Amino acid sequence: MILLIITLNLLIETICIIPQKLRLKETVLELKITDGELGVRPPVAKPHPGFFHEVGEERFRKLVNDHYDAIKTSDIAFLFPVFDDEDFAQAQKHAADFLIEISGGPDYFTQSRGEHQMVGRHAPFRIDEKARRVWLELYMPLLEALEEEGISPEYIESFWNYLNIFSMWVVNTPSKEA
């Protein structure tokens, strides 16, 4: 009789409590794009180093490469050297090196390119708020996939928050009025 009661209690716990635990694990990433304003450069916090440590360098490079692959067929492809495979691969590498470094990984970017100077490095390109938004939107599904792979949502959001705010810094062209 006692064994039957214990078994029933375990069954009830399995049916009632475990699904609740699973639901608690479910999270929704907060990936919102903040409106930017030309010439305004708000303070920006670097991503939490836990993001780099959980993602790892190889997966981080895949994240950036996947983002660049999405750029190739996007409305902002004209801002990138999409017709020159060598230049495109260099741009991918520089972007990955920079984001890895800024996220607490090795200082590859500084070793190969020197000081960051991202505003100056992007000055030759006519980047408006619309282009910034497209660039950010292309990251969204890639970051959501990281959560599905088990990367901590708070670390993903910290990386997103960096991209969201810092991308405002490189906007250098007024958006065309519709």
Tab-separated table of C-alpha atoms in Angstrom, residues 41-45 98-99 102 116-119 122 132 135-136 160-171:
chain	number	residue	atom	x	y	z
A	41	ARG	CA	26.491	58.289	-29.435
A	42	PRO	CA	25.028	56.965	-26.196
A	43	PRO	CA	27.236	55.245	-23.631
A	44	VAL	CA	27.640	51.575	-24.442
A	45	ALA	CA	28.592	48.658	-22.214
A	98	PHE	CA	36.569	42.849	-33.287
A	99	LEU	CA	33.457	41.296	-31.737
A	102	ILE	CA	35.091	43.371	-27.413
A	116	HIS	CA	39.379	50.063	-32.830
A	117	GLN	CA	38.352	53.460	-34.253
A	118	MET	CA	35.084	52.005	-35.533
A	119	VAL	CA	33.487	55.361	-36.276
A	122	HIS	CA	32.940	53.108	-41.114
A	132	ARG	CA	21.551	49.920	-39.106
A	135	TRP	CA	22.017	44.949	-39.933
A	136	LEU	CA	20.585	44.362	-36.448
A	160	TRP	CA	22.643	42.263	-28.300
A	161	ASN	CA	22.597	45.375	-26.135
A	162	TYR	CA	26.148	46.113	-27.206
A	163	LEU	CA	25.306	45.690	-30.914
A	164	ASN	CA	22.119	47.719	-30.551
A	165	ILE	CA	23.737	50.738	-28.923
A	166	PHE	CA	27.179	50.675	-30.514
A	167	SER	CA	25.682	50.381	-34.016
A	168	MET	CA	24.237	53.869	-33.451
A	169	TRP	CA	27.787	55.193	-33.368
A	170	VAL	CA	28.508	54.280	-37.012
A	171	VAL	CA	25.349	55.809	-38.494
